[in-house]
């Protein structure tokens, strides 16, 4: 077995000249059901050593890609302190022209990272609408992420994909905000065509947020809030490939290692590598 300092595999580029940076946010403070995603950044790093560096379908090798792993952000108290840390750290990376790849942690970490990127489009892959104004008295909750992102970017710049679970209040608020979303049933019944067309309508630069519960629990059982009738891993791979070099920020959230036999972390990690390979293929990593 290889000895390593628990950095993401093949993250060997020099930091200063690095166009793509990984970092972890081991935070799950607003989780309400199956917490434990604070362990996921390191679980994904462990899992990353399982994979070959060569991606046959793209003809690229991650040993040639330029990315580095800056480790995990530190201690978190309140959700507000997490939000402040993520936003200021990500802002510093963006100011250096870097693409960010953030390993969560729960989905609440996404909104501050999107804000740090200015005004990209944001594509959110999620079983849930996450459109509550506040949840358990916390506007930074994982249940409010899409609401916060939409407030910041405006509805024309946000697309939610794979949604299949929301409250009647969220449905009403999303309707009033004219939130653009495509359900998992739309995709399972009709394919990805509608999604690919919607991606074309978005501004060029895209922040892609992957809440792992968008994928069916048969493939990704160890998530904070598992929800049946989900997407397949191939759907997510195809969305990543369609965006390719348009991605300026990416995150993967909601993997909960205490509930995992390893397959959920393996899939999440493989999808991170899919993003890195797509960026490299596009000359962005
Ligand atoms: Mn979510
Ligand atoms: Mn979710």
mmCIF file of C-alpha atoms and ligand atoms in Angstrom:
data_model
loop_
_atom_site.group_PDB
_atom_site.id
_atom_site.type_symbol
_atom_site.label_atom_id
_atom_site.label_comp_id
_atom_site.label_asym_id
_atom_site.label_seq_id
_atom_site.Cartn_x
_atom_site.Cartn_y
_atom_site.Cartn_z
ATOM 1 C CA UNK A 1 0.000 0.000 0.000
ATOM 2 C CA UNK A 2 1.250 3.463 -0.868
ATOM 3 C CA UNK A 3 2.262 5.749 1.992
ATOM 4 C CA UNK A 4 0.835 9.211 1.653
ATOM 5 C CA UNK A 5 -0.049 12.233 3.734
ATOM 6 C CA UNK A 6 -3.720 11.858 2.983
ATOM 7 C CA UNK A 7 -3.839 14.252 0.098
ATOM 8 C CA UNK A 8 -6.037 13.497 -2.895
ATOM 9 C CA UNK A 9 -4.259 11.098 -5.254
ATOM 10 C CA UNK A 10 -2.154 12.623 -8.037
ATOM 11 C CA UNK A 11 -2.546 16.134 -6.592
ATOM 12 C CA UNK A 12 1.069 16.796 -7.325
ATOM 13 C CA UNK A 13 1.184 20.227 -8.983
ATOM 14 C CA UNK A 14 3.113 23.117 -7.425
ATOM 15 C CA UNK A 15 0.620 25.206 -5.448
ATOM 16 C CA UNK A 16 1.664 28.598 -6.775
ATOM 17 C CA UNK A 17 1.247 27.665 -10.445
ATOM 18 C CA UNK A 18 -1.817 25.518 -9.901
ATOM 19 C CA UNK A 19 -4.969 26.263 -11.921
ATOM 20 C CA UNK A 20 -7.139 23.866 -9.884
ATOM 21 C CA UNK A 21 -7.170 23.540 -6.083
ATOM 22 C CA UNK A 22 -8.921 20.939 -3.956
ATOM 23 C CA UNK A 23 -9.833 21.601 -0.352
ATOM 24 C CA UNK A 24 -12.008 19.889 2.228
ATOM 25 C CA UNK A 25 -14.687 21.320 4.493
ATOM 26 C CA UNK A 26 -15.319 18.723 7.212
ATOM 27 C CA UNK A 27 -18.536 20.345 8.438
ATOM 28 C CA UNK A 28 -21.887 18.680 9.165
ATOM 29 C CA UNK A 29 -23.242 20.945 11.872
ATOM 30 C CA UNK A 30 -26.754 21.416 10.410
ATOM 31 C CA UNK A 31 -27.285 17.750 9.476
ATOM 32 C CA UNK A 32 -30.611 16.525 10.789
ATOM 33 C CA UNK A 33 -30.778 12.811 9.928
ATOM 34 C CA UNK A 34 -27.676 10.763 9.089
ATOM 35 C CA UNK A 35 -24.833 13.047 10.089
ATOM 36 C CA UNK A 36 -21.199 12.139 9.540
ATOM 37 C CA UNK A 37 -20.312 13.987 6.351
ATOM 38 C CA UNK A 38 -17.551 15.723 8.327
ATOM 39 C CA UNK A 39 -15.593 12.501 7.766
ATOM 40 C CA UNK A 40 -16.121 12.536 4.002
ATOM 41 C CA UNK A 41 -13.216 14.718 2.756
ATOM 42 C CA UNK A 42 -10.660 12.279 4.154
ATOM 43 C CA UNK A 43 -12.741 9.228 3.162
ATOM 44 C CA UNK A 44 -12.682 10.495 -0.430
ATOM 45 C CA UNK A 45 -8.935 11.104 -0.249
ATOM 46 C CA UNK A 46 -8.463 7.510 0.947
ATOM 47 C CA UNK A 47 -10.716 6.247 -1.843
ATOM 48 C CA UNK A 48 -8.856 8.275 -4.468
ATOM 49 C CA UNK A 49 -5.882 5.878 -4.329
ATOM 50 C CA UNK A 50 -8.079 3.065 -5.631
ATOM 51 C CA UNK A 51 -8.299 4.467 -9.136
ATOM 52 C CA UNK A 52 -6.155 4.306 -12.235
ATOM 53 C CA UNK A 53 -4.875 7.684 -13.378
ATOM 54 C CA UNK A 54 -5.730 7.017 -17.018
ATOM 55 C CA UNK A 55 -9.247 7.828 -18.259
ATOM 56 C CA UNK A 56 -9.725 5.673 -21.375
ATOM 57 C CA UNK A 57 -12.923 7.363 -22.560
ATOM 58 C CA UNK A 58 -11.196 10.766 -22.589
ATOM 59 C CA UNK A 59 -7.690 9.643 -23.473
ATOM 60 C CA UNK A 60 -6.195 11.699 -20.629
ATOM 61 C CA UNK A 61 -4.034 10.766 -17.659
ATOM 62 C CA UNK A 62 -4.477 12.563 -14.337
ATOM 63 C CA UNK A 63 -0.723 12.342 -13.767
ATOM 64 C CA UNK A 64 -0.491 15.072 -16.420
ATOM 65 C CA UNK A 65 -3.209 17.256 -14.849
ATOM 66 C CA UNK A 66 -2.251 20.280 -12.768
ATOM 67 C CA UNK A 67 -4.112 20.266 -9.474
ATOM 68 C CA UNK A 68 -3.148 20.360 -5.818
ATOM 69 C CA UNK A 69 -4.815 19.563 -2.509
ATOM 70 C CA UNK A 70 -4.676 22.302 0.120
ATOM 71 C CA UNK A 71 -6.057 20.061 2.900
ATOM 72 C CA UNK A 72 -9.053 20.770 5.119
ATOM 73 C CA UNK A 73 -10.339 24.043 6.479
ATOM 74 C CA UNK A 74 -10.176 24.052 10.244
ATOM 75 C CA UNK A 75 -12.385 24.205 13.302
ATOM 76 C CA UNK A 76 -15.974 25.322 12.911
ATOM 77 C CA UNK A 77 -18.250 26.665 15.598
ATOM 78 C CA UNK A 78 -21.521 28.045 14.310
ATOM 79 C CA UNK A 79 -22.767 27.648 10.753
ATOM 80 C CA UNK A 80 -22.074 31.371 10.344
ATOM 81 C CA UNK A 81 -18.390 30.833 11.143
ATOM 82 C CA UNK A 82 -18.241 28.000 8.585
ATOM 83 C CA UNK A 83 -19.847 30.233 5.952
ATOM 84 C CA UNK A 84 -17.375 33.024 6.680
ATOM 85 C CA UNK A 85 -14.365 30.687 6.489
ATOM 86 C CA UNK A 86 -15.434 29.002 3.260
ATOM 87 C CA UNK A 87 -16.271 32.281 1.561
ATOM 88 C CA UNK A 88 -13.020 34.043 2.467
ATOM 89 C CA UNK A 89 -10.861 31.007 1.640
ATOM 90 C CA UNK A 90 -12.587 30.423 -1.703
ATOM 91 C CA UNK A 91 -12.415 34.150 -2.510
ATOM 92 C CA UNK A 92 -8.653 34.042 -2.081
ATOM 93 C CA UNK A 93 -8.406 31.087 -4.488
ATOM 94 C CA UNK A 94 -10.687 32.726 -7.062
ATOM 95 C CA UNK A 95 -8.650 35.941 -6.868
ATOM 96 C CA UNK A 96 -5.659 33.873 -8.033
ATOM 97 C CA UNK A 97 -7.645 32.681 -11.036
ATOM 98 C CA UNK A 98 -8.057 29.147 -9.689
ATOM 99 C CA UNK A 99 -10.830 26.647 -10.238
ATOM 100 C CA UNK A 100 -12.027 25.306 -6.878
ATOM 101 C CA UNK A 101 -12.893 21.693 -6.102
ATOM 102 C CA UNK A 102 -14.446 21.483 -2.633
ATOM 103 C CA UNK A 103 -14.875 18.203 -0.755
ATOM 104 C CA UNK A 104 -17.727 18.321 1.783
ATOM 105 C CA UNK A 105 -19.093 18.134 4.284
ATOM 106 C CA UNK A 106 -22.786 18.821 4.063
ATOM 107 C CA UNK A 107 -24.488 20.878 1.380
ATOM 108 C CA UNK A 108 -24.574 24.087 3.447
ATOM 109 C CA UNK A 109 -20.955 24.707 2.379
ATOM 110 C CA UNK A 110 -22.002 25.440 -1.206
ATOM 111 C CA UNK A 111 -23.639 28.868 -0.929
ATOM 112 C CA UNK A 112 -20.548 30.722 0.384
ATOM 113 C CA UNK A 113 -18.327 29.064 -2.232
ATOM 114 C CA UNK A 114 -20.694 30.117 -5.044
ATOM 115 C CA UNK A 115 -20.663 33.713 -3.734
ATOM 116 C CA UNK A 116 -16.861 33.668 -3.750
ATOM 117 C CA UNK A 117 -16.993 33.011 -7.485
ATOM 118 C CA UNK A 118 -18.873 36.228 -8.197
ATOM 119 C CA UNK A 119 -21.713 35.612 -10.611
ATOM 120 C CA UNK A 120 -21.278 32.289 -12.403
ATOM 121 C CA UNK A 121 -24.216 30.136 -13.416
ATOM 122 C CA UNK A 122 -24.905 27.463 -10.822
ATOM 123 C CA UNK A 123 -26.062 23.935 -11.596
ATOM 124 C CA UNK A 124 -27.201 22.068 -8.502
ATOM 125 C CA UNK A 125 -27.631 18.292 -8.659
ATOM 126 C CA UNK A 126 -29.865 17.361 -5.737
ATOM 127 C CA UNK A 127 -32.786 15.109 -4.789
ATOM 128 C CA UNK A 128 -34.051 17.976 -2.666
ATOM 129 C CA UNK A 129 -35.197 21.469 -3.484
ATOM 130 C CA UNK A 130 -33.206 22.973 -0.549
ATOM 131 C CA UNK A 131 -35.437 26.020 -0.952
ATOM 132 C CA UNK A 132 -36.468 26.740 2.626
ATOM 133 C CA UNK A 133 -35.877 30.318 3.753
ATOM 134 C CA UNK A 134 -34.752 28.993 7.129
ATOM 135 C CA UNK A 135 -34.604 25.574 8.762
ATOM 136 C CA UNK A 136 -34.486 25.056 12.528
ATOM 137 C CA UNK A 137 -33.793 28.794 12.847
ATOM 138 C CA UNK A 138 -30.723 28.612 10.611
ATOM 139 C CA UNK A 139 -30.631 30.312 7.210
ATOM 140 C CA UNK A 140 -27.259 28.639 6.548
ATOM 141 C CA UNK A 141 -28.820 25.167 6.835
ATOM 142 C CA UNK A 142 -28.251 22.519 4.154
ATOM 143 C CA UNK A 143 -32.026 22.746 3.578
ATOM 144 C CA UNK A 144 -31.697 26.388 2.389
ATOM 145 C CA UNK A 145 -28.765 26.174 -0.053
ATOM 146 C CA UNK A 146 -30.601 26.594 -3.353
ATOM 147 C CA UNK A 147 -32.632 29.460 -1.877
ATOM 148 C CA UNK A 148 -29.424 31.301 -0.851
ATOM 149 C CA UNK A 149 -27.748 30.649 -4.199
ATOM 150 C CA UNK A 150 -30.805 31.845 -6.120
ATOM 151 C CA UNK A 151 -31.024 35.022 -4.026
ATOM 152 C CA UNK A 152 -27.411 35.755 -4.938
ATOM 153 C CA UNK A 153 -27.404 34.835 -8.647
ATOM 154 C CA UNK A 154 -31.010 35.328 -9.767
ATOM 155 C CA UNK A 155 -33.194 32.558 -11.183
ATOM 156 C CA UNK A 156 -31.849 32.816 -14.757
ATOM 157 C CA UNK A 157 -28.440 31.674 -13.539
ATOM 158 C CA UNK A 158 -29.581 28.656 -11.498
ATOM 159 C CA UNK A 159 -30.642 25.189 -12.641
ATOM 160 C CA UNK A 160 -31.575 22.369 -10.261
ATOM 161 C CA UNK A 161 -31.350 18.850 -11.680
ATOM 162 C CA UNK A 162 -32.687 15.575 -10.271
ATOM 163 C CA UNK A 163 -35.022 17.049 -7.679
ATOM 164 C CA UNK A 164 -37.762 14.766 -6.345
ATOM 165 C CA UNK A 165 -38.421 15.759 -2.743
ATOM 166 C CA UNK A 166 -39.737 19.023 -1.332
ATOM 167 C CA UNK A 167 -42.351 20.468 0.976
ATOM 168 C CA UNK A 168 -45.490 22.217 -0.289
ATOM 169 C CA UNK A 169 -44.062 25.470 1.095
ATOM 170 C CA UNK A 170 -40.892 24.980 -0.956
ATOM 171 C CA UNK A 171 -42.942 24.206 -4.063
ATOM 172 C CA UNK A 172 -44.841 27.451 -3.551
ATOM 173 C CA UNK A 173 -41.690 29.513 -2.942
ATOM 174 C CA UNK A 174 -39.885 27.934 -5.908
ATOM 175 C CA UNK A 175 -42.895 28.651 -8.102
ATOM 176 C CA UNK A 176 -42.992 32.282 -6.976
ATOM 177 C CA UNK A 177 -39.258 32.613 -7.652
ATOM 178 C CA UNK A 178 -39.697 30.799 -11.008
ATOM 179 C CA UNK A 179 -36.845 28.472 -10.034
ATOM 180 C CA UNK A 180 -35.709 26.350 -12.989
ATOM 181 C CA UNK A 181 -35.656 22.664 -12.113
ATOM 182 C CA UNK A 182 -35.769 19.332 -13.902
ATOM 183 C CA UNK A 183 -36.934 16.351 -11.854
ATOM 184 C CA UNK A 184 -35.274 12.949 -11.703
ATOM 185 C CA UNK A 185 -38.482 11.413 -13.095
ATOM 186 C CA UNK A 186 -38.241 13.732 -16.137
ATOM 187 C CA UNK A 187 -34.741 12.370 -16.724
ATOM 188 C CA UNK A 188 -35.476 8.703 -15.959
ATOM 189 C CA UNK A 189 -38.454 8.779 -18.324
ATOM 190 C CA UNK A 190 -37.174 11.150 -21.022
ATOM 191 C CA UNK A 191 -33.374 11.082 -20.917
ATOM 192 C CA UNK A 192 -30.914 13.950 -20.468
ATOM 193 C CA UNK A 193 -31.916 15.982 -23.543
ATOM 194 C CA UNK A 194 -33.845 18.606 -21.581
ATOM 195 C CA UNK A 195 -30.920 19.027 -19.171
ATOM 196 C CA UNK A 196 -28.363 19.396 -21.956
ATOM 197 C CA UNK A 197 -30.531 22.017 -23.676
ATOM 198 C CA UNK A 198 -30.942 23.932 -20.396
ATOM 199 C CA UNK A 199 -27.161 23.908 -19.856
ATOM 200 C CA UNK A 200 -26.735 25.578 -23.246
ATOM 201 C CA UNK A 201 -28.989 28.439 -22.118
ATOM 202 C CA UNK A 202 -26.850 29.208 -19.068
ATOM 203 C CA UNK A 203 -23.937 31.676 -18.978
ATOM 204 C CA UNK A 204 -20.597 30.160 -19.981
ATOM 205 C CA UNK A 205 -18.979 29.889 -16.551
ATOM 206 C CA UNK A 206 -20.649 27.283 -14.374
ATOM 207 C CA UNK A 207 -20.343 26.325 -10.727
ATOM 208 C CA UNK A 208 -21.428 22.688 -10.386
ATOM 209 C CA UNK A 209 -22.673 21.470 -7.011
ATOM 210 C CA UNK A 210 -23.151 17.733 -6.549
ATOM 211 C CA UNK A 211 -25.287 16.736 -3.583
ATOM 212 C CA UNK A 212 -24.655 12.976 -3.751
ATOM 213 C CA UNK A 213 -28.252 12.207 -2.824
ATOM 214 C CA UNK A 214 -29.225 13.146 -6.394
ATOM 215 C CA UNK A 215 -27.957 9.663 -7.292
ATOM 216 C CA UNK A 216 -30.246 6.771 -6.464
ATOM 217 C CA UNK A 217 -29.601 5.216 -3.025
ATOM 218 C CA UNK A 218 -29.029 1.895 -4.785
ATOM 219 C CA UNK A 219 -25.749 3.407 -6.017
ATOM 220 C CA UNK A 220 -25.091 5.945 -3.259
ATOM 221 C CA UNK A 221 -26.734 4.672 -0.062
ATOM 222 C CA UNK A 222 -24.544 6.502 2.480
ATOM 223 C CA UNK A 223 -25.876 10.037 2.228
ATOM 224 C CA UNK A 224 -27.438 12.317 4.794
ATOM 225 C CA UNK A 225 -30.971 12.010 3.415
ATOM 226 C CA UNK A 226 -31.382 9.085 0.973
ATOM 227 C CA UNK A 227 -34.233 9.478 -1.511
ATOM 228 C CA UNK A 228 -35.365 6.760 -3.988
ATOM 229 C CA UNK A 229 -36.042 7.289 -7.720
ATOM 230 C CA UNK A 230 -32.706 8.972 -8.276
ATOM 231 C CA UNK A 231 -30.322 9.461 -11.177
ATOM 232 C CA UNK A 232 -27.739 6.911 -12.233
ATOM 233 C CA UNK A 233 -23.995 7.559 -11.940
ATOM 234 C CA UNK A 234 -23.835 7.684 -15.743
ATOM 235 C CA UNK A 235 -26.288 10.612 -15.829
ATOM 236 C CA UNK A 236 -23.969 12.593 -13.561
ATOM 237 C CA UNK A 237 -20.884 11.623 -15.576
ATOM 238 C CA UNK A 238 -22.605 12.813 -18.751
ATOM 239 C CA UNK A 239 -23.571 16.153 -17.184
ATOM 240 C CA UNK A 240 -19.956 16.661 -16.047
ATOM 241 C CA UNK A 241 -18.708 15.813 -19.535
ATOM 242 C CA UNK A 242 -21.215 18.199 -21.157
ATOM 243 C CA UNK A 243 -19.946 21.071 -18.965
ATOM 244 C CA UNK A 244 -16.242 20.180 -19.250
ATOM 245 C CA UNK A 245 -14.085 23.298 -19.346
ATOM 246 C CA UNK A 246 -17.035 25.545 -18.453
ATOM 247 C CA UNK A 247 -16.671 24.445 -14.805
ATOM 248 C CA UNK A 248 -15.094 27.161 -12.627
ATOM 249 C CA UNK A 249 -16.056 25.572 -9.309
ATOM 250 C CA UNK A 250 -17.192 22.135 -8.216
ATOM 251 C CA UNK A 251 -18.217 20.578 -4.961
ATOM 252 C CA UNK A 252 -19.339 17.173 -3.765
ATOM 253 C CA UNK A 253 -21.354 17.008 -0.564
ATOM 254 C CA UNK A 254 -23.479 14.828 1.746
ATOM 255 C CA UNK A 255 -21.469 11.577 1.707
ATOM 256 C CA UNK A 256 -21.753 10.143 5.222
ATOM 257 C CA UNK A 257 -18.925 7.630 5.834
ATOM 258 C CA UNK A 258 -20.344 6.163 9.088
ATOM 259 C CA UNK A 259 -23.175 4.746 6.942
ATOM 260 C CA UNK A 260 -20.918 3.636 4.101
ATOM 261 C CA UNK A 261 -19.467 0.271 3.069
ATOM 262 C CA UNK A 262 -17.157 2.291 0.842
ATOM 263 C CA UNK A 263 -19.243 2.341 -2.320
ATOM 264 C CA UNK A 264 -20.677 5.829 -1.810
ATOM 265 C CA UNK A 265 -17.257 7.351 -1.151
ATOM 266 C CA UNK A 266 -15.859 5.436 -4.135
ATOM 267 C CA UNK A 267 -18.513 6.839 -6.457
ATOM 268 C CA UNK A 268 -18.191 10.388 -5.121
ATOM 269 C CA UNK A 269 -14.417 10.219 -5.520
ATOM 270 C CA UNK A 270 -14.679 8.787 -9.001
ATOM 271 C CA UNK A 271 -16.925 11.722 -9.960
ATOM 272 C CA UNK A 272 -14.391 14.193 -8.552
ATOM 273 C CA UNK A 273 -11.785 12.519 -10.770
ATOM 274 C CA UNK A 274 -14.217 12.762 -13.671
ATOM 275 C CA UNK A 275 -14.330 16.546 -13.144
ATOM 276 C CA UNK A 276 -10.530 16.767 -12.905
ATOM 277 C CA UNK A 277 -10.144 14.719 -16.096
ATOM 278 C CA UNK A 278 -12.728 16.841 -17.929
ATOM 279 C CA UNK A 279 -10.921 20.023 -16.840
ATOM 280 C CA UNK A 280 -7.589 18.577 -17.962
ATOM 281 C CA UNK A 281 -9.072 17.497 -21.283
ATOM 282 C CA UNK A 282 -10.276 21.089 -21.785
ATOM 283 C CA UNK A 283 -6.821 22.493 -20.980
ATOM 284 C CA UNK A 284 -8.024 23.911 -17.634
ATOM 285 C CA UNK A 285 -6.047 21.587 -15.349
HETATM 286 MN MN1 LIG B 1 -28.808 19.462 -0.882
HETATM 287 MN MN1 LIG B 2 -30.174 16.547 -1.043
#
